[in-house]
XYZ file of C-alpha atoms in Angstrom:
593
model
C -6.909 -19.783 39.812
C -6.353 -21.667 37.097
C -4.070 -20.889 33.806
C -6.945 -20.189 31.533
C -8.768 -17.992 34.250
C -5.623 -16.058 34.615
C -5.163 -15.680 30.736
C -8.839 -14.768 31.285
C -8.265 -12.321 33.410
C -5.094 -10.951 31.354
C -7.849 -10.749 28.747
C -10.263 -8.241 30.205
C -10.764 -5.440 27.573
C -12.186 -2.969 30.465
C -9.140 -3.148 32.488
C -7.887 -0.150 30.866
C -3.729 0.162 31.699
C -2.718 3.742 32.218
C 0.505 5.712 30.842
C 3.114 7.119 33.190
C 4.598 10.154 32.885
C 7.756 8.685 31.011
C 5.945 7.737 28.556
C 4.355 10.579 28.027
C 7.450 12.186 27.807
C 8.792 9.799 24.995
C 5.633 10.225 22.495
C 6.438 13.801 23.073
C 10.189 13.687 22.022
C 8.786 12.063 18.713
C 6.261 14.658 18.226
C 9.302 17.152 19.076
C 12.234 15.613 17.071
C 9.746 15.281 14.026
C 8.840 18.963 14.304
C 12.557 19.812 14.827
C 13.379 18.263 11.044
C 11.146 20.449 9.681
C 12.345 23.478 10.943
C 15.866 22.461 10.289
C 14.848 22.016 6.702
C 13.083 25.073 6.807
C 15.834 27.556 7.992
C 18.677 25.487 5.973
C 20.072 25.143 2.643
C 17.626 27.087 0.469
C 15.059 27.683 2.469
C 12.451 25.967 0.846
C 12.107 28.828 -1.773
C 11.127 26.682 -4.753
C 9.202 24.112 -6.013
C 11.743 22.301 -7.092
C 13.045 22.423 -3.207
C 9.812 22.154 -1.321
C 8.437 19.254 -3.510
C 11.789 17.337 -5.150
C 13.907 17.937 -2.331
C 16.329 19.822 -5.338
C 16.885 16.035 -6.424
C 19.911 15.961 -4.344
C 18.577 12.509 -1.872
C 21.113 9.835 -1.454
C 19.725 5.963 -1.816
C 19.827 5.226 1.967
C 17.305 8.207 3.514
C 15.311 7.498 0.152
C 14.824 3.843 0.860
C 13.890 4.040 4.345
C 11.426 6.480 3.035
C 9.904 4.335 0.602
C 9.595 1.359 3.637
C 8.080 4.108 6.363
C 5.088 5.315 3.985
C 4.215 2.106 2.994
C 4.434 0.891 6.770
C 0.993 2.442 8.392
C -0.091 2.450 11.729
C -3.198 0.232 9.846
C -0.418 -2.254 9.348
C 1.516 -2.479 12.452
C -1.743 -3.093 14.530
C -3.489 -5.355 11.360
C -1.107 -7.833 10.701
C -0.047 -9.281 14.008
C -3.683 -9.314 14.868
C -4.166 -11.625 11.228
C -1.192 -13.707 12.355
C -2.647 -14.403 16.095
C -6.167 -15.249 13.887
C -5.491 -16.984 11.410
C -2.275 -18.055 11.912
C 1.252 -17.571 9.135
C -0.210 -18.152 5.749
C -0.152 -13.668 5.185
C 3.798 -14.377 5.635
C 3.987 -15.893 2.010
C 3.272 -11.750 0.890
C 6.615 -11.674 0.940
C 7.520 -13.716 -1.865
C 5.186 -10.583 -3.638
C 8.169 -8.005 -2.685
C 10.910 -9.789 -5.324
C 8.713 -8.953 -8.607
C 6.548 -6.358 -6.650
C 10.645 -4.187 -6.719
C 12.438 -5.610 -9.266
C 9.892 -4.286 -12.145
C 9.604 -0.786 -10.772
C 13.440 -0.714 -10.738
C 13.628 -1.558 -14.150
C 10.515 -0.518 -15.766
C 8.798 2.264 -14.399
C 11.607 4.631 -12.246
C 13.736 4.311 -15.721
C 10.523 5.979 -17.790
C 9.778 8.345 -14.489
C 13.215 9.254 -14.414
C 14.435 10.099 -17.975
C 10.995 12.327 -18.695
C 11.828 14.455 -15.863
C 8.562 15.034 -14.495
C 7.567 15.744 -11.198
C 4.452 14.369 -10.873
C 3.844 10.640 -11.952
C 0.707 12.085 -14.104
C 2.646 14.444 -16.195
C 3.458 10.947 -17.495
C 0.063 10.675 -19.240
C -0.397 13.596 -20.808
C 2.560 12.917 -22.491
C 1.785 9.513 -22.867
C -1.982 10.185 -23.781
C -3.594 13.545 -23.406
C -4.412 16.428 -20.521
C -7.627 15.014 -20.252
C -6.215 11.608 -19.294
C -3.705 13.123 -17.314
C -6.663 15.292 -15.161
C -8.391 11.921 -14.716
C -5.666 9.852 -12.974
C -4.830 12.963 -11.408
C -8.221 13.299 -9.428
C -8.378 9.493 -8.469
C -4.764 9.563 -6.695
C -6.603 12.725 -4.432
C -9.609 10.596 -3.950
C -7.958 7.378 -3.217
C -5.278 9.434 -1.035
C -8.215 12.103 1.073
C -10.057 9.005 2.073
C -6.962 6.667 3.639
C -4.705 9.696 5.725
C -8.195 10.198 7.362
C -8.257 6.268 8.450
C -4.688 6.234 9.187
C -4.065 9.092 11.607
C -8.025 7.811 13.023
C -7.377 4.715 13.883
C -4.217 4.039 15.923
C -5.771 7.213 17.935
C -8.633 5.077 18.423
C -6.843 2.084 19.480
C -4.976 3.679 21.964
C -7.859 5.590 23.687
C -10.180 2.275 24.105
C -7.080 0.666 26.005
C -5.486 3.262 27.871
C -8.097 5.973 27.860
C -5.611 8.234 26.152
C -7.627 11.545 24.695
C -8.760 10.516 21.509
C -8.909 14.220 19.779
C -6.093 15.416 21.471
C -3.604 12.507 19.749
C -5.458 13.084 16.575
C -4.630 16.793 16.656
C -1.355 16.296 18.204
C -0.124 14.188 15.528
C -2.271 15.811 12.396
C -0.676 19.330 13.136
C 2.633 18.284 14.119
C 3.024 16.470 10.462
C 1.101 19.342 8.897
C 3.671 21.940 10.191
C 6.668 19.607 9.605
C 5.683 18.963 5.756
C 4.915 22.783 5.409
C 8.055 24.322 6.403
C 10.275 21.498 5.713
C 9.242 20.353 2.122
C 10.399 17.060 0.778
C 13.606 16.936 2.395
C 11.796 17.010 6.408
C 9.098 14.519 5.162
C 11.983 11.982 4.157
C 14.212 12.675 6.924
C 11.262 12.397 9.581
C 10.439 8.986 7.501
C 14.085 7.617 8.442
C 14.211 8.803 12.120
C 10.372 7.381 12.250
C 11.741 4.291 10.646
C 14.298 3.677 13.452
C 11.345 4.051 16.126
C 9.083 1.702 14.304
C 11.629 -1.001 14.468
C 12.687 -0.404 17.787
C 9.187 -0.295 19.207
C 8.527 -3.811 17.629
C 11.701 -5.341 18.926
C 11.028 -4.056 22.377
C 7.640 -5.697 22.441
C 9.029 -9.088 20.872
C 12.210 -9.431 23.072
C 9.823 -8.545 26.495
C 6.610 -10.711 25.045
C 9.196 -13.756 24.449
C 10.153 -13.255 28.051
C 7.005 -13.274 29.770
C 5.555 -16.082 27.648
C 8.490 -18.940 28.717
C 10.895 -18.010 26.114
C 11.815 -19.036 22.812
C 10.963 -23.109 22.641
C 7.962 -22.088 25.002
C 6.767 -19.900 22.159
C 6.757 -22.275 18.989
C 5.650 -24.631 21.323
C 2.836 -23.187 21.785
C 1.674 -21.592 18.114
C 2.494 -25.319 16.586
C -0.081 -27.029 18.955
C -2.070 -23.944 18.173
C -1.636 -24.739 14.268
C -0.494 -21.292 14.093
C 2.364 -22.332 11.319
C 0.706 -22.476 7.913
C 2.076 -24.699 5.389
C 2.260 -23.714 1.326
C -1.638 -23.429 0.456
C -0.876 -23.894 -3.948
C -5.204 -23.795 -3.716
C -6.147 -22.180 -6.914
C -9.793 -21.174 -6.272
C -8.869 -16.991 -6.544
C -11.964 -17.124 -3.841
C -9.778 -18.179 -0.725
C -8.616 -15.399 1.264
C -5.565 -16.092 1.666
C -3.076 -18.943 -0.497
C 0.444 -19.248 -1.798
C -0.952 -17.463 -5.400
C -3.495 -14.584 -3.611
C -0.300 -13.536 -2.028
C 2.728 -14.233 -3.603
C 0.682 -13.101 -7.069
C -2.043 -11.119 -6.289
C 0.162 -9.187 -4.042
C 2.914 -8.528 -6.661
C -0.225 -6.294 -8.823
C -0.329 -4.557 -4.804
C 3.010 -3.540 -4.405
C 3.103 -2.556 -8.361
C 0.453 -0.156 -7.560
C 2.054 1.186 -4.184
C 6.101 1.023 -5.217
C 5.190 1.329 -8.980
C 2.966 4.525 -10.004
C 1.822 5.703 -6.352
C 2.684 9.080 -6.558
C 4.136 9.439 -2.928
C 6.805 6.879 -3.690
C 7.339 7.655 -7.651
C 8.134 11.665 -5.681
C 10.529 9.616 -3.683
C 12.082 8.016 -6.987
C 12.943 11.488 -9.071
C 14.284 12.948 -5.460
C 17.499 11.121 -5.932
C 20.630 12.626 -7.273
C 20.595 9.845 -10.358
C 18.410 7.196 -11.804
C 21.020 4.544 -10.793
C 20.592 5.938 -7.023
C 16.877 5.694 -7.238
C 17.193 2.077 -9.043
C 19.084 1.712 -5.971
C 17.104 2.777 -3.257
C 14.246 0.321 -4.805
C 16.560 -2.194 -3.890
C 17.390 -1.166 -0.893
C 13.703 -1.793 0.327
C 13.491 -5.546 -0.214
C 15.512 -6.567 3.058
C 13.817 -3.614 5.140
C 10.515 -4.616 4.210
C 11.075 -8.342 5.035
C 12.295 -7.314 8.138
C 9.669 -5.362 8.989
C 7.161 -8.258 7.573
C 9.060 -10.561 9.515
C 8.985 -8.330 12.999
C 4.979 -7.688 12.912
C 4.510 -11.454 11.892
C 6.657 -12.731 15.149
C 4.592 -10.193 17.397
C 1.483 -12.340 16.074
C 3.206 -14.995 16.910
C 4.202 -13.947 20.519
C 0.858 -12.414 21.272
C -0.888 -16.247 20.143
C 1.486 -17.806 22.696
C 1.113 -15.405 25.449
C -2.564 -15.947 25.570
C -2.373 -19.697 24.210
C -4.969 -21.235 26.694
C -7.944 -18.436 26.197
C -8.011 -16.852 22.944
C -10.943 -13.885 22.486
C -11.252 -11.546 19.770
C -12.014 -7.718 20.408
C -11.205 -4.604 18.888
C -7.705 -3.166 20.063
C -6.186 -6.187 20.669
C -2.515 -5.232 19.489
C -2.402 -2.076 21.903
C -4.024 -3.939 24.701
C -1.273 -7.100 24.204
C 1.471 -4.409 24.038
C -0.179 -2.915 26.962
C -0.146 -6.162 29.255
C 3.448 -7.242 27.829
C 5.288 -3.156 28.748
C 2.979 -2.540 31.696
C 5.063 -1.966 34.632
C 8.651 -1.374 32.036
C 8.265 2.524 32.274
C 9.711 4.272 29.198
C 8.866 1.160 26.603
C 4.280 1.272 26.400
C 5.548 5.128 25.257
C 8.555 3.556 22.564
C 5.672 1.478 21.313
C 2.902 4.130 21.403
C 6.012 6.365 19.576
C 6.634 3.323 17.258
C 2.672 3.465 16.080
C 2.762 7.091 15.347
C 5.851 7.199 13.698
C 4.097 4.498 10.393
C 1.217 7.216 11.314
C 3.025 10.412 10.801
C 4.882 8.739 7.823
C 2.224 8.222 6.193
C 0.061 10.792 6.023
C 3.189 13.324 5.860
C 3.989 11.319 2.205
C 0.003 11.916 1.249
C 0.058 15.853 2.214
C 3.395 16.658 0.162
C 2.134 13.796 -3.034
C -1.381 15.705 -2.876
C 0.345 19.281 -3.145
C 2.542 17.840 -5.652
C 0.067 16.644 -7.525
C -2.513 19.390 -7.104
C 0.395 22.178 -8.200
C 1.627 20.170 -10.913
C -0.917 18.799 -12.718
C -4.192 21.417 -12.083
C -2.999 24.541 -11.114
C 0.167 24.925 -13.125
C -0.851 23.964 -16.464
C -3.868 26.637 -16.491
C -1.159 29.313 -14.929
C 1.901 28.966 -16.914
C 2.681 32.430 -16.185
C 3.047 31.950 -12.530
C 6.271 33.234 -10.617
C 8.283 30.428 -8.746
C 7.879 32.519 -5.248
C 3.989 32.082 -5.861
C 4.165 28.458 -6.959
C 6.286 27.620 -3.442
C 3.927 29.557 -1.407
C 0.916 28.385 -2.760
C 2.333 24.556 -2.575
C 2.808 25.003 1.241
C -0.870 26.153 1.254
C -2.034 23.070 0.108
C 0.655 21.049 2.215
C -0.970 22.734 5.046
C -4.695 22.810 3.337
C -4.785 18.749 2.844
C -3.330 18.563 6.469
C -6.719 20.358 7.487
C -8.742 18.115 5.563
C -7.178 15.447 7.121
C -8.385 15.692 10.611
C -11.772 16.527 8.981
C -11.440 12.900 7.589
C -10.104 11.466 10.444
C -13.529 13.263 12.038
C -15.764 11.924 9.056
C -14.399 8.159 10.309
C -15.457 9.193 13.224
C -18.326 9.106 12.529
C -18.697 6.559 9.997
C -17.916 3.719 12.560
C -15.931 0.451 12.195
C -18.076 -1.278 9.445
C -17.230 2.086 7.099
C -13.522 1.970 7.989
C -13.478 -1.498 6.615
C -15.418 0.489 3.127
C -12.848 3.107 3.069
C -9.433 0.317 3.675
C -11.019 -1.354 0.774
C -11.720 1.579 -1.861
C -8.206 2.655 -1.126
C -7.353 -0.728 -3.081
C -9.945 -0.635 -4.735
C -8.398 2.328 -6.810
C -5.016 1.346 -7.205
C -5.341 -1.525 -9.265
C -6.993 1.174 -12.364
C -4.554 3.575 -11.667
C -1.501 0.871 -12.084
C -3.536 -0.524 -15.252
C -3.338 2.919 -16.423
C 0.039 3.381 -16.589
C 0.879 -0.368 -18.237
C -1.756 0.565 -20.743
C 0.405 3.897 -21.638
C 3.909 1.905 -21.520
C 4.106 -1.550 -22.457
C 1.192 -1.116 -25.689
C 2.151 1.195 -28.191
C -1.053 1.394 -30.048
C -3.129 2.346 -27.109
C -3.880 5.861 -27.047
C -6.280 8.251 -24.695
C -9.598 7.131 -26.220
C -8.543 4.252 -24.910
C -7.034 4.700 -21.613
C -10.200 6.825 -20.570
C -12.725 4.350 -21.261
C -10.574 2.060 -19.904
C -9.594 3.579 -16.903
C -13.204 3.905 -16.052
C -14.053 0.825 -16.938
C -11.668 -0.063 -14.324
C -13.114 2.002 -11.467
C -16.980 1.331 -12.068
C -15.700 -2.793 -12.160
C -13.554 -1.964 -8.758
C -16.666 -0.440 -7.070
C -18.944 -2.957 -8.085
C -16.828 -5.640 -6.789
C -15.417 -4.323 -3.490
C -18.974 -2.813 -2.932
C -20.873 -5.864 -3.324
C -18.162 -7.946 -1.824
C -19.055 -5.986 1.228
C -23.159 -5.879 0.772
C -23.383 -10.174 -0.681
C -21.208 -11.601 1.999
C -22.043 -15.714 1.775
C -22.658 -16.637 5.490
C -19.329 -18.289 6.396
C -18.631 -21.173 9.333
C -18.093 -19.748 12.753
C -13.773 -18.097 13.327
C -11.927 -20.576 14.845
C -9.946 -17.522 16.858
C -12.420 -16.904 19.739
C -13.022 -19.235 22.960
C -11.078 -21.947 24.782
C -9.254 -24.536 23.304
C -11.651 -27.078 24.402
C -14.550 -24.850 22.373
C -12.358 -24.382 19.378
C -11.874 -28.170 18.853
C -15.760 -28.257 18.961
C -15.729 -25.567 16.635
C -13.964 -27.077 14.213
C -16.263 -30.200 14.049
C -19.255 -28.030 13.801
C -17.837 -26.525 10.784
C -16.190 -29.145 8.920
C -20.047 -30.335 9.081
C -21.652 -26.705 8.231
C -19.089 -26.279 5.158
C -19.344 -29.914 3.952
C -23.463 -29.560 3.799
C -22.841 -25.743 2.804
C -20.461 -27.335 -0.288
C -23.195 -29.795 -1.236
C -26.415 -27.279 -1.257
C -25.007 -24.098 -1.971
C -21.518 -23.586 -3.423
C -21.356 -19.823 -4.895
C -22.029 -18.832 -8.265
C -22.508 -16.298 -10.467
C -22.394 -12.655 -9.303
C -21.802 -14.324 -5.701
C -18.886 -15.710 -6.641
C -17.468 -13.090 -8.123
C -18.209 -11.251 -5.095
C -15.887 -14.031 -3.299
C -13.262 -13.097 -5.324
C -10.090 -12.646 -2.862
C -9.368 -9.145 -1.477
C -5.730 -9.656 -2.798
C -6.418 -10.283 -6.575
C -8.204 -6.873 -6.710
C -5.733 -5.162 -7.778
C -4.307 -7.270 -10.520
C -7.974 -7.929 -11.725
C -8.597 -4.598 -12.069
C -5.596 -3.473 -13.644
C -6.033 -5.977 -16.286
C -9.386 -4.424 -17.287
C -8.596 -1.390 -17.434
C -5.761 -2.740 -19.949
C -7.664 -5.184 -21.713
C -10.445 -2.125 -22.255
C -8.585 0.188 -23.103
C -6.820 -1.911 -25.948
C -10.370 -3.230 -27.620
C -10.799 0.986 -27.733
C -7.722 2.057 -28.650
C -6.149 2.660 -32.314
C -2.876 2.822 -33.311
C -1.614 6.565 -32.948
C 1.103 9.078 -32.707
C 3.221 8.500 -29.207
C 5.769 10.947 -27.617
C 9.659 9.365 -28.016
C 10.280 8.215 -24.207
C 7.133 7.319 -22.984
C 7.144 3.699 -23.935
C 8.827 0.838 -22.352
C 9.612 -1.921 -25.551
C 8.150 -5.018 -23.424
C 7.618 -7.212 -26.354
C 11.031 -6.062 -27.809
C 12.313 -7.356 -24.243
C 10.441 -10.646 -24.208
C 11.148 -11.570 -27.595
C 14.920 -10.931 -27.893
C 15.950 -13.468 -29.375
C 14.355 -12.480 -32.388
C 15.787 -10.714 -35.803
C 15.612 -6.876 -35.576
C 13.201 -6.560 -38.534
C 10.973 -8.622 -36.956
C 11.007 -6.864 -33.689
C 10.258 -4.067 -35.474
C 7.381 -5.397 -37.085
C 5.483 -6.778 -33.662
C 6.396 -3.154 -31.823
C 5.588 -0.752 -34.559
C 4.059 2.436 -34.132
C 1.839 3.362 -36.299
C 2.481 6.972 -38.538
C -0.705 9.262 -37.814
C -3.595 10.603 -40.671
C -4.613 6.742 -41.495
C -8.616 6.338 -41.097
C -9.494 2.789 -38.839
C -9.554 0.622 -41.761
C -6.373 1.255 -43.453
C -5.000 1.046 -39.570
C -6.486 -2.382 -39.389
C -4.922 -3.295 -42.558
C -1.698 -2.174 -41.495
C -1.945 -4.537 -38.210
C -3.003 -7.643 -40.309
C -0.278 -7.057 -42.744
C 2.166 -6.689 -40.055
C 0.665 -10.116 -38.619
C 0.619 -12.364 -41.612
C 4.375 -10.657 -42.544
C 5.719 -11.459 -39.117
C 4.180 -15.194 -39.121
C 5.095 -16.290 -42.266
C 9.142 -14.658 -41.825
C 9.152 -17.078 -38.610
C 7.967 -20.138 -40.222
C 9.072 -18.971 -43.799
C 11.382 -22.234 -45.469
C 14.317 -20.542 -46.847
């Protein structure tokens, strides 16, 4: 037998490869030790008696438990299987989303956990009806739920999946397993099990990685062997500076498009912002933020490298199929007993993280901004118990979900990773609108935040129904049939680039996955500012950007480009008062003395 026949046979998606008991025995300890936290929390300290406890963790977290917190809820199970499969297809170019995390955490240390902070709020939307109005506040409030109901179905779904069309490990029992394990946790154990689970979860997800790098390097030749084998492979992308916001994936989709991402996720996602006002002071949160730069780049770094492995290791016959993450980790720990179950634990760990951060944001959110403001009357011992209800209510719903994917299939999985984007980008437009532009006010931010949800749909929807037939992957086959590939489609895109480039709606459809967020944040803001009139604002809810960026100007000129405007002036005299403050501010700049 040959090399590529063995690879071949390495390859076979029906050989399923079974667990032993050890490793049933260490995804058990993680279901254990993660139910353990939550009792602990539950039976210590205060018990879990108020809100304040249950959902702030009493504001009492130090930087370090916070910060691995932030890193394990952004850190799915989606991620840990999608990117080293995106790495062994298309090779190193989705590394550069690094270069996102520098802005993507320096701005919400310095603009938004400041303003989250200092208000004192608990949820991120009591923001905007300070900011704006109830009505706006109700609004952002219901598309965090919707954005956050449809992804902790996907996430606890589908490494469930992945694991049962490999091993044949029950499919509903690891999706109950894991669903009412992190249900229980977050409902006794408030905010202070979800984040301590998160750091103990983070440990596991690290060492499961490692394990499978440090064996996969191994078997595979070592080291040299490896980059030996991804460069002939042209596995190592160079800097792709290709403007056209239509490629998938280039230096400016990622390192730009992906700073509007992690805005939207580190920024005014209300599972990390809870995270944020947990900490015992602002300069502890600002800290934490910090904190997750080098965690996240390791983690980047660890799931890129297992792309990389899992190219080399099958270097001679590379096939696509579903799974193929678990069934490499499978073939690389088959025979090590003790490390398939690390991995398996490693999975479930970003799993549980995850969707343990969406049941305590969604009862956060839920208590604070809908229930609370219409009972102001309510008794603290109600509020706590009914906030564990809907810890325990949205842990229900979420194995409905995961059931609803079910049944949905792959094709609608793909729908529902997209719409959770989809809805971030209006959401962090939202909140840019409310802090950085003084004269925008809830008129404003309404229209414009629906602006910015009917343009998301209409985009990632008929991204998804107008796909532009595309040359054949270059991932699947032999070597030998890839380099025939390749001519066949440097000849199919040069003819398709003559007769048919896209335009129009179908280019806009093209537009890259990664600049959704950024392009529909800046509608939202650009909308919501044609609407808006100058108005009254609450003292504290602004951030002075253009005092910021133009500092080296005179104070009474600052003061003239960031004024607020007093309230009881009709539109025109408003308008007036803009183009006065214009032609007063140009001519003092330019003005001879």
């Amino acid at each position: 037998m040959d090399v590529s026949e063995s690879n071949l046979s390495l390859m076979d998606p029906s050989d399923q490869k079974f667990f032993t008991v050890i490793d049933y025995v260490i995804f058990a300890v993680l279901l254990a030790a993660s139910m353990g936290i939550g009792l602990y929390y539950a039976l210590s300290g205060g018990r879990q008696r108020t809100t304040q406890e249950f959902l702030m963790a009493d504001r009492s977290m130090g930087c370090l438990p916070v910060s691995l917190s932030l890193i394990a809820s952004f850190q799915s199970a989606v991620a840990i299987i999608g990117v080293p499969a995106e790495i062994y297809t298309h090779g190193t170019q989705y590394w550069f989303i690094g270069c996102a995390y520098i802005l993507g955490l320096f701005i919400p240390a310095h603009i938004f956990i400041p303003v989250f902070y200092r208000l004192r709020v608990s949820s991120a939307y009591q923001y905007l009806e300070l900011r704006f109005s109830k009505a706006v506040r109700i609004c952002g409030t219901f598309t965090f739920i919707f954005q956050m109901v449809i992804y902790m179905g996907v996430c606890v779904y589908t490494p469930a999946f992945a694991l049962n069309a490999v091993t044949g490990f029950e499919l509903w029992g690891t999706v109950l397993a894991t669903g009412l394990v992190c249900t229980l946790y977050t409902t006794l154990g408030g905010l202070k099990a979800v984040i301590w689970t998160d750091v103990f979860q983070t440990v596991v997800m690290f060492a499961g990685q490692l394990a499978v790098i440090v064996v996969g390097v191994q078997k595979t030749g070592g080291v040299a062997d490896v980059w030996r084998k991804v460069w002939e492979g042209n596995r190592i992308s160079g800097l792709d500076l290709n403007p056209d916001p239509t490629e998938r994936h280039t230096f400016w989709t990622l390192g730009v498009g992906g700073v509007f991402l992690m805005l939207s996720l580190y920024g005014v996602n209300q599972a990390q912002v809870q995270r944020y006002l947990s900490s015992r002071t602002e300069k502890e949160a600002v800290r934490s933020c910090y904190m997750v730069f080098p965690s996240l780049q390791l983690a980047l770094a660890l799931s890129c490298v297992m792309g990389l492995v899992m190219f080399a290791r099958y270097y001679m016959f590379i096939v696509c199929f579903p799974q193929m993450v678990i069934y490499f980790v499978m073939d690389m720990l088959h025979g090590l007993p003790g490390l398939p179950g690390l991995f398996i634990a490693c999975l479930f760990s970003a799993a549980l993280s995850t969707i343990s951060s969406a049941f305590n944001s969604l009862a956060t959110v839920t208590m604070e901004d809908l229930i609370k403001p219409q009972y102001p009357a309510m008794t603290e011992a109600r509020a706590t118990l009914l906030s564990k209800v809907l810890a325990m209510s949205y842990g229900l719903l979420c194995l409905a979900m995961a059931y609803l994917t079910h049944l949905m299939g792959d094709s609608v999985l793909q729908v529902a990773l997209k719409i959770f984007g989809m809805v971030g980008g209006p959401i962090l437009g939202l909140f840019c609108l409310g802090m950085f532009f003084p004269w925008a006010n809830s008129i404003g931010a309404l229209v414009g935040l629906c602006a910015g949800l009917v343009v998301a749909f209409w985009l990632g929807i008929g991204s998804i129904l107008n796909r532009s037939t595309r040359p054949l992957p270059l991932e699947c086959g032999t070597n030998a049939t890839i380099a025939i590939q390749t001519a066949f489609n440097n000849t199919t895109l040069s003819i398709s680039l003559f007769f048919s480039q896209p335009s129009g709606l179908k280019r806009f459809y093209s537009l890259s996955y990664m600049w959704y967020s950024g392009f529909n944040c800046t509608t939202v803001i650009l909308i919501g500012l044609i609407i808006s009139f100058l108005t009254d604002v609450m003292p504290g809810t602004l951030y002075p950007l253009l005092g910021k960026l133009f500092c080296f100007l005179p104070e009474h000129l600052k003061k003239k480009l960031c004024c607020v405007t007093p309230l009881g002036q009709t539109v025109s005299e408003r308008i007036d008062l803009i183009a006065k403050n214009l032609a007063t501010f140009i001519y003092d700049v330019f003005a001879v003395e």
